[in-house]
Coordinates of C-alpha atoms (C1' of nucleotides) and ligand atoms in Angstrom, one line a residue:
Chain A
M1437 CA 0.0 0.0 0.0
I1438 CA 1.3 3.4 -1.0
N1439 CA -1.0 5.3 1.4
R1440 CA 1.8 5.7 3.9
D1441 CA 4.3 6.8 1.3
I1442 CA 2.0 9.6 0.1
A1443 CA 1.1 10.5 3.7
R1444 CA 4.8 10.9 4.4
I1445 CA 5.3 13.2 1.3
F1446 CA 2.3 15.3 2.4
N1447 CA 3.7 15.6 5.9
E1448 CA 7.0 16.7 4.5
I1449 CA 5.4 19.2 2.2
A1450 CA 3.6 20.6 5.3
Y1451 CA 6.9 20.9 7.3
M1452 CA 8.7 22.6 4.4
I1453 CA 5.8 25.1 4.1
Q1454 CA 5.9 25.7 7.8
A1455 CA 9.7 26.1 7.8
S1456 CA 9.6 28.7 5.1
G1457 CA 6.8 30.2 7.0
D1458 CA 4.6 33.1 6.4
Q1459 CA 1.3 33.0 8.3
R1460 CA -1.0 32.7 5.2
S1461 CA 0.6 29.5 4.0
S1462 CA 0.3 27.8 7.5
F1463 CA -3.3 27.0 6.6
E1464 CA -2.0 25.3 3.5
A1465 CA 0.4 23.3 5.6
N1466 CA -2.5 22.3 7.9
A1467 CA -4.4 21.2 4.9
Y1468 CA -1.5 18.9 3.9
L1469 CA -1.2 17.6 7.5
R1470 CA -5.0 16.9 7.6
A1471 CA -4.8 15.0 4.3
A1472 CA -1.9 13.0 5.6
R1473 CA -3.8 12.0 8.7
S1474 CA -6.8 11.0 6.5
L1475 CA -4.5 8.8 4.3
E1476 CA -3.0 7.2 7.3
S1477 CA -6.4 6.1 8.7
L1478 CA -7.7 5.0 5.3
Q1479 CA -8.1 1.3 5.3
D1480 CA -8.2 0.7 1.5
D1481 CA -5.4 1.2 -1.0
I1482 CA -5.5 4.8 -2.4
E1483 CA -4.1 3.5 -5.7
T1484 CA -7.1 1.1 -6.0
I1485 CA -9.5 3.9 -5.1
Y1486 CA -8.0 6.2 -7.8
R1487 CA -7.8 3.5 -10.5
S1488 CA -11.4 2.5 -10.0
G1489 CA -13.0 5.9 -9.2
G1490 CA -10.6 8.5 -10.5
K1491 CA -10.1 11.9 -8.9
E1492 CA -13.8 12.2 -8.0
A1493 CA -13.3 9.2 -5.7
L1494 CA -10.2 10.8 -4.1
M1495 CA -12.1 14.0 -3.4
K1496 CA -14.7 12.1 -1.4
I1497 CA -12.0 11.4 1.2
P1498 CA -12.1 14.0 4.0
G1499 CA -9.4 16.7 3.7
I1500 CA -8.7 15.8 0.1
G1501 CA -9.9 18.4 -2.4
K1502 CA -9.0 19.2 -6.0
G1503 CA -5.4 20.2 -5.4
I1504 CA -4.4 17.3 -3.3
A1505 CA -6.3 14.8 -5.5
D1506 CA -4.3 16.1 -8.4
R1507 CA -1.1 15.5 -6.5
I1508 CA -2.1 11.9 -5.5
A1509 CA -3.0 11.2 -9.1
E1510 CA 0.3 12.7 -10.2
Y1511 CA 2.2 10.4 -7.8
I1512 CA 0.3 7.3 -8.9
D1513 CA 0.7 8.1 -12.6
S1514 CA 4.3 9.3 -12.6
G1515 CA 5.9 8.2 -9.4
T1516 CA 6.7 11.7 -8.2
I1517 CA 5.1 15.0 -7.2
K1518 CA 6.6 18.1 -8.7
K1519 CA 5.7 20.4 -5.9
Y1520 CA 7.4 18.0 -3.5
E1521 CA 10.6 17.6 -5.6
D1522 CA 10.8 21.4 -6.0
L1523 CA 10.6 22.0 -2.3
R1524 CA 13.1 19.3 -1.6
K1525 CA 15.7 21.1 -3.7
N1526 CA 15.6 23.9 -1.2
Y1527 CA 15.2 21.7 1.9
P1528 CA 17.0 18.4 1.4
I1529 CA 16.2 17.6 5.1
D1530 CA 14.7 14.5 6.8
F1531 CA 11.9 16.4 8.4
E1532 CA 9.8 13.3 9.0
T1533 CA 12.4 11.9 11.4
L1534 CA 13.7 15.1 12.9
T1535 CA 10.2 16.4 13.9
K1536 CA 9.9 13.3 16.0
I1537 CA 12.5 14.7 18.4
E1538 CA 10.6 16.5 21.2
G1539 CA 11.2 20.2 20.9
L1540 CA 12.3 20.2 17.3
G1541 CA 9.8 21.6 14.8
P1542 CA 10.1 22.8 11.2
K1543 CA 11.5 26.3 12.0
R1544 CA 14.3 25.1 14.3
I1545 CA 15.1 22.2 12.0
L1546 CA 15.5 24.7 9.1
M1547 CA 17.7 26.9 11.3
L1548 CA 20.0 23.9 12.1
Y1549 CA 20.2 23.1 8.4
R1550 CA 20.9 26.6 7.2
S1551 CA 23.5 27.4 9.9
I1552 CA 25.4 24.1 10.4
G1553 CA 24.0 21.8 7.6
V1554 CA 22.1 19.4 9.8
K1555 CA 20.1 17.2 7.4
D1556 CA 19.3 14.1 9.4
L1557 CA 19.5 12.4 12.7
N1558 CA 23.2 11.5 12.4
D1559 CA 24.1 15.1 11.6
L1560 CA 22.2 16.2 14.7
K1561 CA 23.9 13.7 16.9
K1562 CA 27.3 14.9 15.8
A1563 CA 26.4 18.6 16.2
I1564 CA 25.3 17.9 19.7
E1565 CA 28.5 16.0 20.5
D1566 CA 30.6 18.8 19.1
H1567 CA 28.6 21.4 21.0
R1568 CA 28.0 23.3 17.8
I1569 CA 24.4 24.1 18.7
R1570 CA 24.7 26.3 21.8
D1571 CA 26.0 29.3 19.8
L1572 CA 23.3 29.3 17.2
P1573 CA 20.6 32.1 17.1
G1574 CA 17.5 30.9 18.9
F1575 CA 19.5 28.2 20.7
G1576 CA 21.6 28.2 23.8
E1577 CA 23.5 26.0 26.2
K1578 CA 20.2 24.9 27.8
S1579 CA 18.5 24.0 24.5
E1580 CA 21.5 22.0 23.4
E1581 CA 21.3 20.1 26.7
I1582 CA 17.5 19.6 26.1
L1583 CA 18.1 18.4 22.6
S1584 CA 20.6 15.9 23.8
Q1585 CA 18.0 14.6 26.3
S1586 CA 15.3 14.5 23.6
L1587 CA 17.6 12.5 21.3
K1588 CA 18.0 9.9 24.0
I1589 CA 14.3 9.7 24.6
Y1590 CA 13.7 9.4 20.9
E1591 CA 16.2 6.5 20.6
S1592 CA 14.7 4.6 23.5
S1593 CA 11.1 5.4 22.3
A1594 CA 8.9 2.5 21.5
G1595 CA 6.9 4.4 19.0
R1596 CA 3.2 3.9 19.4
I1597 CA 2.5 1.2 22.0
P1598 CA -0.4 -1.3 22.0
L1599 CA -3.5 -0.3 23.9
P1600 CA -3.4 -3.3 26.4
L1601 CA 0.1 -2.3 27.5
G1602 CA -0.6 1.4 27.7
Y1603 CA -4.0 0.9 29.3
A1604 CA -2.4 -1.2 32.1
R1605 CA 0.2 1.5 32.7
A1606 CA -2.3 4.3 32.6
V1607 CA -4.3 2.5 35.3
E1608 CA -1.2 2.1 37.4
I1609 CA -0.4 5.8 37.2
R1610 CA -4.0 6.8 37.9
D1611 CA -4.0 4.5 41.0
Y1612 CA -0.6 5.8 42.1
L1613 CA -1.9 9.4 41.9
I1614 CA -5.1 8.4 43.8
Q1615 CA -3.0 6.8 46.6
T1616 CA -1.2 10.1 47.1
G1617 CA -4.5 11.3 48.5
L1618 CA -4.1 14.6 46.5
A1619 CA -6.6 13.8 43.8
E1620 CA -10.2 15.0 44.1
R1621 CA -11.0 13.7 40.7
I1622 CA -8.9 11.8 38.2
E1623 CA -9.6 10.3 34.8
I1624 CA -7.6 8.6 32.0
A1625 CA -8.0 10.7 28.8
G1626 CA -6.6 10.9 25.3
S1627 CA -6.4 8.0 23.0
T1628 CA -6.5 5.6 25.9
R1629 CA -10.0 6.7 26.8
R1630 CA -11.0 6.6 23.1
M1631 CA -9.6 3.0 23.1
K1632 CA -7.5 3.5 20.1
D1633 CA -5.6 0.4 19.3
T1634 CA -2.2 2.0 19.6
L1635 CA -1.2 4.9 21.9
G1636 CA 1.3 7.7 21.2
D1637 CA 1.4 8.5 24.9
I1638 CA -0.7 8.3 28.0
D1639 CA -2.9 11.3 29.1
I1640 CA -4.2 11.8 32.6
L1641 CA -6.5 14.6 33.9
A1642 CA -6.9 15.5 37.6
V1643 CA -8.5 17.9 40.0
T1644 CA -6.5 18.8 43.1
E1645 CA -6.3 21.5 45.7
K1646 CA -2.5 21.1 45.6
P1647 CA -1.3 21.2 42.0
L1648 CA 2.4 21.7 42.8
Q1649 CA 2.4 18.7 45.2
M1650 CA 0.7 16.5 42.7
M1651 CA 3.1 17.5 40.0
D1652 CA 6.0 16.7 42.3
A1653 CA 4.4 13.3 43.0
F1654 CA 3.9 12.7 39.3
T1655 CA 7.4 13.6 38.2
S1656 CA 9.0 11.5 41.0
M1657 CA 7.0 8.3 40.3
P1658 CA 9.3 5.3 40.3
K1659 CA 8.9 4.5 36.6
V1660 CA 9.7 8.0 35.4
K1661 CA 13.0 8.1 33.4
S1662 CA 13.1 11.8 32.9
V1663 CA 11.0 15.0 33.2
I1664 CA 10.3 16.7 29.9
A1665 CA 8.2 19.6 31.1
K1666 CA 6.8 20.6 34.5
G1667 CA 4.3 23.4 35.1
E1668 CA 1.5 23.8 37.6
K1669 CA -1.2 23.0 35.0
K1670 CA 0.6 20.5 32.8
S1671 CA 3.6 18.2 33.0
T1672 CA 5.2 15.6 30.7
V1673 CA 7.4 12.7 31.8
A1674 CA 9.2 9.9 29.9
L1675 CA 8.3 6.5 31.2
D1676 CA 10.4 3.3 31.4
I1677 CA 8.3 1.6 28.7
G1678 CA 9.5 4.0 26.0
T1679 CA 6.5 6.3 26.0
T1680 CA 5.6 9.6 27.6
C1681 CA 2.8 10.5 29.9
D1682 CA 1.0 13.9 30.2
L1683 CA -0.7 15.0 33.4
R1684 CA -3.1 18.0 33.1
I1685 CA -4.4 19.6 36.3
I1686 CA -7.6 21.6 36.1
S1687 CA -10.0 23.3 38.5
R1688 CA -13.2 21.5 39.7
E1689 CA -15.5 23.8 37.7
S1690 CA -13.6 23.1 34.5
F1691 CA -13.4 19.3 34.8
G1692 CA -16.1 18.5 32.3
A1693 CA -14.7 20.9 29.7
A1694 CA -11.2 19.7 30.4
L1695 CA -12.2 16.0 30.0
Q1696 CA -13.8 16.9 26.7
Y1697 CA -10.6 18.7 25.6
F1698 CA -8.1 16.1 26.8
T1699 CA -10.1 13.1 25.4
G1700 CA -9.8 14.5 21.9
S1701 CA -9.3 13.5 19.3
K1702 CA -7.7 16.7 18.0
D1703 CA -9.8 16.7 14.9
H1704 CA -13.0 16.2 17.0
N1705 CA -12.0 19.0 19.3
I1706 CA -11.4 21.4 16.3
R1707 CA -14.9 20.5 15.0
M1708 CA -16.4 21.1 18.4
R1709 CA -14.8 24.4 18.8
K1710 CA -16.0 25.5 15.3
I1711 CA -19.6 24.4 16.3
A1712 CA -19.2 26.5 19.5
I1713 CA -18.2 29.5 17.3
D1714 CA -21.3 28.9 15.1
H1715 CA -23.4 29.2 18.3
G1716 CA -21.7 32.4 19.2
M1717 CA -19.7 30.8 21.9
K1718 CA -16.1 29.8 22.7
L1719 CA -15.0 26.3 23.8
N1720 CA -11.7 25.5 25.5
E1721 CA -10.5 23.3 28.3
Y1722 CA -11.8 25.7 30.9
G1723 CA -15.4 25.8 29.8
L1724 CA -18.0 26.8 27.2
F1725 CA -18.2 30.6 27.1
R1726 CA -21.0 32.9 26.1
D1727 CA -19.6 36.4 26.3
Q1728 CA -17.3 36.2 29.3
E1729 CA -19.5 33.7 31.2
N1730 CA -18.7 30.0 31.5
V1731 CA -22.1 28.4 30.9
A1732 CA -20.6 24.9 31.5
A1733 CA -19.0 25.7 34.9
G1734 CA -19.4 22.7 37.1
H1735 CA -21.1 20.7 34.4
D1736 CA -20.0 17.4 32.8
E1737 CA -19.1 16.6 29.2
D1738 CA -22.7 15.7 28.4
Y1739 CA -23.9 19.2 29.2
I1740 CA -21.3 20.7 26.7
Y1741 CA -22.5 18.4 23.9
R1742 CA -26.2 19.2 24.6
T1743 CA -25.6 22.9 24.9
L1744 CA -24.2 22.8 21.4
G1745 CA -27.2 21.0 20.1
L1746 CA -25.6 17.6 20.0
S1747 CA -26.4 14.3 21.7
Y1748 CA -23.6 13.0 24.0
I1749 CA -20.9 11.3 22.0
D1750 CA -19.0 8.4 23.6
P1751 CA -15.2 8.8 23.6
E1752 CA -14.6 5.9 21.2
L1753 CA -16.6 7.7 18.5
R1754 CA -14.7 11.1 18.8
E1755 CA -12.6 10.9 15.7
D1756 CA -14.3 13.3 13.3
R1757 CA -15.5 10.4 11.2
G1758 CA -19.2 11.6 11.0
E1759 CA -20.0 11.5 14.7
L1760 CA -20.8 15.2 15.0
E1761 CA -23.2 15.1 12.0
A1762 CA -24.8 12.0 13.5
A1763 CA -25.0 13.7 17.0
Q1764 CA -26.7 16.7 15.4
M1765 CA -29.4 14.5 13.9
G1766 CA -29.6 12.2 17.0
K1767 CA -28.5 9.3 14.9
L1768 CA -25.5 8.0 16.8
P1769 CA -25.3 4.2 17.0
N1770 CA -26.5 2.5 20.2
I1771 CA -23.2 0.9 21.1
V1772 CA -22.5 -2.0 23.6
K1773 CA -21.7 -1.1 27.2
Y1774 CA -18.6 -2.5 28.8
D1775 CA -20.3 -4.5 31.5
S1776 CA -23.3 -5.7 29.5
L1777 CA -22.0 -8.9 27.9
N1778 CA -23.8 -12.1 28.4
A1779 CA -20.8 -14.2 27.4
D1780 CA -17.2 -14.4 26.3
L1781 CA -17.4 -16.2 22.9
C1782 CA -13.9 -17.8 22.9
V1783 CA -11.4 -18.6 25.6
K1784 CA -8.4 -20.9 25.3
F1785 CA -7.9 -22.4 28.7
D1786 CA -9.6 -24.9 31.0
I1787 CA -12.5 -23.0 32.5
S1788 CA -13.8 -25.8 34.7
K1789 CA -12.7 -24.0 37.8
A1790 CA -13.5 -20.5 36.7
Q1791 CA -16.9 -20.1 38.3
D1792 CA -15.8 -17.0 40.3
K1793 CA -14.6 -15.2 37.3
M1794 CA -17.7 -16.2 35.4
R1795 CA -19.9 -14.6 38.1
A1796 CA -17.6 -11.6 38.4
Y1797 CA -18.0 -10.9 34.7
G1798 CA -21.7 -11.6 34.8
Y1799 CA -21.5 -14.2 32.1
A1800 CA -24.4 -16.6 31.6
Y1801 CA -22.0 -18.8 29.5
I1802 CA -18.6 -19.0 28.0
L1803 CA -17.5 -20.6 24.8
A1804 CA -14.1 -22.4 25.2
Y1805 CA -11.8 -23.9 22.6
A1806 CA -12.5 -27.6 22.2
G1807 CA -9.8 -28.7 19.6
S1808 CA -9.3 -28.5 15.9
E1809 CA -11.4 -30.4 13.4
D1810 CA -10.1 -32.6 10.7
E1811 CA -10.6 -29.9 8.0
R1812 CA -7.7 -27.4 7.8
G1813 CA -8.4 -24.1 9.5
I1814 CA -11.5 -25.2 11.3
F1815 CA -11.9 -25.5 15.1
R1816 CA -14.6 -26.3 17.6
I1817 CA -15.7 -24.4 20.7
R1818 CA -18.0 -25.7 23.5
S1819 CA -20.5 -23.8 25.7
Y1820 CA -20.0 -23.9 29.5
T1821 CA -22.5 -22.6 32.0
L1822 CA -22.9 -22.4 35.8
N1823 CA -24.9 -25.3 37.1
R1824 CA -27.2 -25.3 40.2
N1825 CA -24.2 -25.8 42.5
D1826 CA -22.5 -22.8 41.1
S1827 CA -19.8 -24.8 39.4
V1828 CA -18.8 -24.6 35.7
E1829 CA -20.3 -27.3 33.6
G1830 CA -19.7 -28.2 29.9
T1831 CA -22.7 -28.6 27.7
E1832 CA -23.5 -30.5 24.6
T1833 CA -23.7 -27.2 22.6
T1834 CA -20.7 -26.7 20.3
F1835 CA -20.0 -24.4 17.4
R1836 CA -17.5 -24.5 14.5
C1837 CA -15.2 -21.6 13.8
A1838 CA -13.1 -21.0 10.7
D1839 CA -9.7 -19.2 10.9
A1840 CA -9.6 -17.0 7.8
S1841 CA -5.8 -16.9 7.8
S1842 CA -5.8 -20.6 6.8
F1843 CA -7.8 -19.7 3.7
K1844 CA -5.7 -16.9 2.2
D1845 CA -5.1 -18.7 -1.0
D1846 CA -8.5 -20.5 -1.0
V1847 CA -11.2 -18.0 -0.3
D1848 CA -13.7 -20.0 -2.4
S1849 CA -13.5 -22.9 0.0
L1850 CA -14.0 -20.6 2.9
I1851 CA -17.1 -19.1 1.3
K1852 CA -18.5 -22.5 0.6
Y1853 CA -18.0 -23.5 4.3
I1854 CA -19.9 -20.3 5.3
R1855 CA -22.7 -20.7 2.7
D1856 CA -23.2 -24.3 3.6
G1857 CA -23.7 -23.4 7.2
K1858 CA -20.6 -25.3 8.3
V1859 CA -19.1 -22.5 10.4
R1860 CA -20.7 -20.2 12.9
F1861 CA -17.8 -17.9 13.6
L1862 CA -15.0 -16.5 11.5
T1863 CA -11.7 -15.3 13.0
N1864 CA -8.8 -13.4 11.5
L1865 CA -10.9 -11.9 8.7
D1866 CA -8.3 -9.2 8.1
A1867 CA -5.8 -11.7 7.1
I1868 CA -7.7 -12.0 3.8
G1869 CA -7.3 -8.4 2.7
T1870 CA -8.5 -4.8 3.2
P1871 CA -12.2 -4.1 3.8
G1872 CA -12.8 -2.8 0.3
E1873 CA -11.3 -5.8 -1.5
E1874 CA -13.8 -7.9 -3.4
K1875 CA -12.8 -11.2 -1.7
V1876 CA -13.5 -9.6 1.7
S1877 CA -16.9 -8.2 0.5
K1878 CA -17.8 -11.7 -0.8
I1879 CA -17.0 -13.3 2.5
I1880 CA -19.0 -10.6 4.4
E1881 CA -21.9 -11.2 2.1
A1882 CA -21.8 -14.9 2.7
C1883 CA -21.5 -14.4 6.5
T1884 CA -24.5 -12.0 6.5
A1885 CA -26.6 -14.4 4.4
S1886 CA -25.6 -17.6 6.3
R1887 CA -25.4 -16.3 9.9
C1888 CA -21.7 -16.6 10.4
S1889 CA -20.4 -13.9 12.7
I1890 CA -17.1 -12.1 12.5
M1891 CA -15.2 -12.9 15.6
I1892 CA -13.0 -10.3 17.3
D1893 CA -9.8 -11.4 19.0
S1894 CA -9.6 -9.0 21.9
K1895 CA -6.1 -10.1 22.8
S1896 CA -4.5 -9.3 19.5
M1897 CA -7.2 -6.6 18.8
R1898 CA -8.0 -8.0 15.3
P1899 CA -9.8 -7.3 13.1
S1900 CA -9.0 -3.7 14.1
S1901 CA -11.7 -1.1 14.8
D1902 CA -10.6 0.8 11.6
F1903 CA -11.1 -2.3 9.6
L1904 CA -14.6 -3.0 11.1
F1905 CA -15.5 0.7 10.8
S1906 CA -15.1 0.5 7.1
L1907 CA -17.7 -2.3 7.2
R1908 CA -20.1 -0.5 9.4
K1909 CA -22.8 -0.2 6.7
N1910 CA -23.0 -4.1 6.5
D1911 CA -25.4 -6.0 8.7
V1912 CA -22.9 -8.8 9.4
R1913 CA -23.0 -9.9 13.0
I1914 CA -20.1 -9.6 15.4
A1915 CA -18.8 -11.9 18.2
I1916 CA -16.4 -10.6 20.8
A1917 CA -13.9 -13.1 22.3
S1918 CA -11.1 -12.5 24.8
F1919 CA -9.1 -15.5 23.5
A1920 CA -7.8 -15.6 27.1
G1921 CA -5.1 -18.2 27.7
N1922 CA -5.6 -18.0 31.5
P1923 CA -8.3 -16.5 33.9
D1924 CA -6.5 -13.1 34.2
E1925 CA -6.7 -12.6 30.5
L1926 CA -10.5 -12.7 30.5
S1927 CA -10.0 -8.9 31.1
Y1928 CA -8.9 -8.5 27.5
I1929 CA -12.6 -8.6 26.5
R1930 CA -12.6 -4.9 27.3
F1931 CA -10.4 -4.2 24.3
G1932 CA -12.7 -6.2 22.0
I1933 CA -15.7 -4.3 23.3
G1934 CA -13.8 -1.1 22.6
I1935 CA -13.2 -2.2 19.0
T1936 CA -17.0 -2.6 18.4
R1937 CA -17.7 0.7 20.0
R1938 CA -15.1 2.5 17.8
A1939 CA -16.5 0.7 14.8
W1940 CA -20.0 2.1 15.4
I1941 CA -21.4 -1.4 15.7
S1942 CA -24.8 -1.2 17.3
T1943 CA -26.0 -3.6 20.0
D1944 CA -28.4 -5.5 17.8
R1945 CA -25.4 -6.9 15.9
I1946 CA -23.5 -8.2 18.9
D1947 CA -23.8 -11.9 19.5
N1948 CA -22.5 -11.6 23.0
L1949 CA -25.8 -10.1 24.1
L1950 CA -27.7 -13.2 23.1
P1951 CA -28.5 -16.2 25.3
V1952 CA -26.7 -19.3 24.1
E1953 CA -29.9 -20.8 22.7
E1954 CA -30.2 -18.0 20.3
L1955 CA -26.7 -18.4 19.0
A1956 CA -27.5 -21.8 17.5
Chain B
dG1423 C1' -5.3 23.8 0.2
dC1424 C1' -10.0 22.7 2.1
dC1425 C1' -14.7 23.7 2.8
dG1426 C1' -20.0 25.3 2.9
dT1427 C1' -28.6 23.4 6.4
dT1428 C1' -26.2 31.2 7.4
dT1429 C1' -21.1 31.2 2.9
dT1430 C1' -18.1 29.2 -3.6
dC1431 C1' -15.0 33.8 -0.6
dG1432 C1' -12.9 34.2 3.3
dG1433 C1' -12.4 32.1 7.0
dC1434 C1' -9.3 28.3 9.1
dC1435 C1' -9.3 26.0 17.6
dC1436 C1' -7.3 27.6 21.4
dG1437 C1' -4.1 27.4 25.2
dA1438 C1' 0.5 25.7 28.2
dC1439 C1' 5.4 25.6 28.7
dT1440 C1' 10.2 26.9 27.5
dG1441 C1' 14.1 29.8 26.7
dT1442 C1' 17.5 34.5 26.2
dT1443 C1' 12.6 36.1 23.2
dT1444 C1' 13.1 42.7 26.2
dT1445 C1' 7.5 41.5 24.6
dC1446 C1' 7.2 36.5 22.2
dA1447 C1' 8.3 32.6 18.8
dG1448 C1' 8.4 27.9 18.6
dT1449 C1' 6.6 23.7 19.9
dC1450 C1' 3.3 20.9 21.7
dG1451 C1' -1.3 19.3 23.9
Ligands
DGT1240 N1 -8.0 21.6 20.8 C1 -6.9 20.9 20.6 N2 -6.8 19.8 21.3 C2 -5.7 19.0 21.1 C3 -4.7 19.4 20.2 N3 -3.7 18.4 20.2 C4 -4.1 17.5 21.2 N4 -5.3 17.9 21.7 C5 -6.1 17.2 22.8 C6 -6.9 16.1 22.2 C7 -6.0 14.9 22.4 O1 -6.7 13.7 22.4 C8 -5.4 15.2 23.7 C9 -4.1 14.5 24.0 O2 -3.2 14.8 23.0 P1 -2.3 13.7 22.4 O3 -1.3 14.3 21.5 O4 -1.8 12.8 23.5 O5 -3.2 12.9 21.4 P2 -4.1 11.5 21.6 O6 -4.0 11.0 23.0 O7 -5.4 11.8 21.0 O8 -3.3 10.5 20.6 P3 -2.0 9.7 20.8 O9 -2.3 8.3 20.8 O10 -1.4 10.2 22.1 O11 -1.1 10.1 19.6 O12 -5.2 16.6 23.7 C10 -4.9 20.5 19.4 O13 -4.1 20.9 18.5 N5 -6.0 21.3 19.7
MG1241 MG1 -2.2 10.8 23.9
MG1242 MG1 -0.5 13.6 25.2

DNA sequence: GCCGTTTTCGGCCCGACTGTTTTCAGTCG
């Protein structure tokens, strides 16, 4: 897929525009950045979209208009983009990598290039080692020191981390801050709250009477490797797991607005703030202001949405993918709640002693792996329930599942299995291809017609929410499974539920809400 | 460069933290 290649080019064009910098063109740079984000989240191959639908199809993608559609077409047709090549002549710099260094943006990167010829990471390293940066205009001894620190953080950075890892760490940090006794309210925000499948960092929001003390506690946590910024409202630290964590402290009255702000996404926030402007108001993390008055003071997120004429939008939907339009019309999907499942639809350990867990999760039954079948790529799962004595009991009810990854080169056989009613659940659908590919559509059609559900593996988080979001217009049913390999891993189900919520899948399509009799 | 249930022109979200910037630019959330 060339989506990422083109996104990278657009990012670089944006950085070069920003580096050369007059105000007017910064909006153009934002347009390129927005288009790049759009391409990165696009599930289907942009080349396929262009070849089958032309420029009109490209212009249907959010953030892509005439100009950028032309540039995408130019890239696909000729392999290069003239505007990009021309800019590169003036700025032969690896912006993509250098902007990943905390504290380095387009302007300072350009300064480093113009003054001492820094083009890439290696050049930067040498410049820092030789102390050539401290004498540059706009830099000093301190900023050279900070750059050296940022470089170390970058090199030990894990990039985006998987949600299950980040979520566990976010909960640890939240609980640590709670046990300091300083927190009046505290909430995990950002992409963790939106249950995005990978996290760029961890974001936490708190209310406290003693911000300075709480910031001290935060920056001196055991797992903090270094402190990147520390103020009374906001601090950032680098954690041991190669990611950073932001703590934002806010007053009690502003908590609702702050949670709305800090949950994001950025694009959702920008849209919200524009809607506020349309209503003659101003939205920021402190409140919703009409004239000078904060009309949302002391209110929760729900109040802000409703005051702007919207229904409440769950965090998982806040990606500017149509949720604001839907909220305006009261047409948001009714998504499944985290504690409402009737069952875990596939686990992979002996659950005969798991009665306590079963009760704790409120499950009426659990389907557990019962071995592979003779046919390649097919396995069986058995239903277990709680009997009168409150112990787990296997039943005669079993279902057959197909693992799509075993049918990559034989999609027709898989479709036949589904159409013949030989399989009830399908795992690893994304191994077949992207959502827009014909073989995937054909499988989905077969599943919808023959009551085979797409099973989500909550442990590996696949198919992803982005994949399933592309399929949201289909009626195909969904089964959520933890794939737990031991009792503790039953908690992974949360991430599978998150996937269905992010994918706009409504409760009437979720198999886990059915009693076992209705599964058959 | 994108975009439009007030617009096809004229807007484009809004604020925190840092350094050497004497009044704010750059970067980031
Ligand atoms: N209004 C506004 N809010 C922003 C902006 N950038 C970030 N935010 C808000 C929304 C984000 O969800 C939140 C946390 O910022 P992050 O950079 O950590 O982004 P997020 O957690 O969404 O994604 P991540 O997985 O960390 O890359 O702060 C911005 O430019 N404007
Ligand atoms: Mg974040
Ligand atoms: Mg953050």
